[in-house]
Coordinates of C-alpha atoms in Angstrom, one line a residue:
X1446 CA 2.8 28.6 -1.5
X1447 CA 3.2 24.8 -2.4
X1448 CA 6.5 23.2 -1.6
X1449 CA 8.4 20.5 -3.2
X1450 CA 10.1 17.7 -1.9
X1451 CA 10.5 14.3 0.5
X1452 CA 9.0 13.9 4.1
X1453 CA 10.6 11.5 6.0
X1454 CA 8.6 10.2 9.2
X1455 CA 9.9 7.2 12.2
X1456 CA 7.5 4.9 13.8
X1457 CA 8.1 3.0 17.1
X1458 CA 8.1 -0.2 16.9
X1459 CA 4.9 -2.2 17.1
X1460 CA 4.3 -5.8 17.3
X1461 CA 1.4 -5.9 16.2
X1462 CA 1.3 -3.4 13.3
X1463 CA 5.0 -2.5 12.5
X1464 CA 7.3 -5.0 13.7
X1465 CA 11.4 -4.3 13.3
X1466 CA 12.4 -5.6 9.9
X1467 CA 8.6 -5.4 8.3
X1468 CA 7.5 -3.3 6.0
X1469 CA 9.1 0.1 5.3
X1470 CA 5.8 2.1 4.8
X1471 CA 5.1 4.8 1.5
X1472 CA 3.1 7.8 2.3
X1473 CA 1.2 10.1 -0.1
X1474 CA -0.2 13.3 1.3
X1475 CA -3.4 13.8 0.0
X1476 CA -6.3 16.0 -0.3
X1477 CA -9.2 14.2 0.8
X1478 CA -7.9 10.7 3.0
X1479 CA -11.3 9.2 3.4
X1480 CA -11.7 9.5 -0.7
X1481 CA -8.2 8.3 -1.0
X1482 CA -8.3 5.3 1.5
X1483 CA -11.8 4.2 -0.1
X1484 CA -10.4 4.1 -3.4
X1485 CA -7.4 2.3 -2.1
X1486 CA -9.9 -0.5 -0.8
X1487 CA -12.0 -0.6 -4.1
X1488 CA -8.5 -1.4 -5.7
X1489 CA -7.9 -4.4 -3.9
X1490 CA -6.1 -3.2 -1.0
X1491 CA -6.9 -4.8 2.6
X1492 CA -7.5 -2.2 5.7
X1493 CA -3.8 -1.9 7.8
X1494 CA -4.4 0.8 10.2
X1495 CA -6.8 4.1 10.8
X1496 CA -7.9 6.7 9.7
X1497 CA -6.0 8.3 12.9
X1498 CA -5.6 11.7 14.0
X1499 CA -1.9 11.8 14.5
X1500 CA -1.3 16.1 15.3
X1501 CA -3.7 18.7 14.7
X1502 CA -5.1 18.7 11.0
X1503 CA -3.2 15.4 10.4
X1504 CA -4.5 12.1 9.8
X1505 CA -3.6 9.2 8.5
X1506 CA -4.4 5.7 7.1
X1507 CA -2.6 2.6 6.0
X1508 CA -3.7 -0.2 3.9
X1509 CA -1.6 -3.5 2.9
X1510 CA -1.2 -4.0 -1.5
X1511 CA -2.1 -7.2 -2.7
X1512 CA 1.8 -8.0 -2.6
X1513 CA 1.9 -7.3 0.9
X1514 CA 4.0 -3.4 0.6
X1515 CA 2.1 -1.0 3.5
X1516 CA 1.1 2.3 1.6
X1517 CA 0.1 5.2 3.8
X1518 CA -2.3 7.9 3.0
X1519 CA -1.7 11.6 5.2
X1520 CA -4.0 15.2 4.8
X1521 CA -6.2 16.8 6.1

């Protein structure tokens, strides 16, 4: 069964990749990250962070829009 609705996730700060007051970062859960995080890139988007396994099953990537907005990628 598929369930509807908002995921809300915190990250600890990081100097280096998510300072206090940066970016707030958008996530998508999708079904294949690799294909989603490539197309991302093709798009014009630069690498931010990952792939990373964050838990079991989970992993994630990050990549920085032209306008500078983080946009995160989560799945399998």
């Amino acid at each position: 069964m598929e369930h509807a609705g908002v995921e809300l996730g915190f990250h600890p700060d990081d100097d280096e990749r998510n300072p206090r007051g940066g970016s707030p970062v958008f996530c998508w859960q999708v079904a294949d990250i690799d294909k989603a995080r490539a197309w991302l890139l093709d798009a014009g988007c630069a690498h931010h962070r990952g792939p990373l396994t964050v838990s079991p099953g989970v992993r994630i990537a990050q990549v920085r829009g032209p306008f500078g907005v983080i946009v995160g990628v989560d799945g399998p």
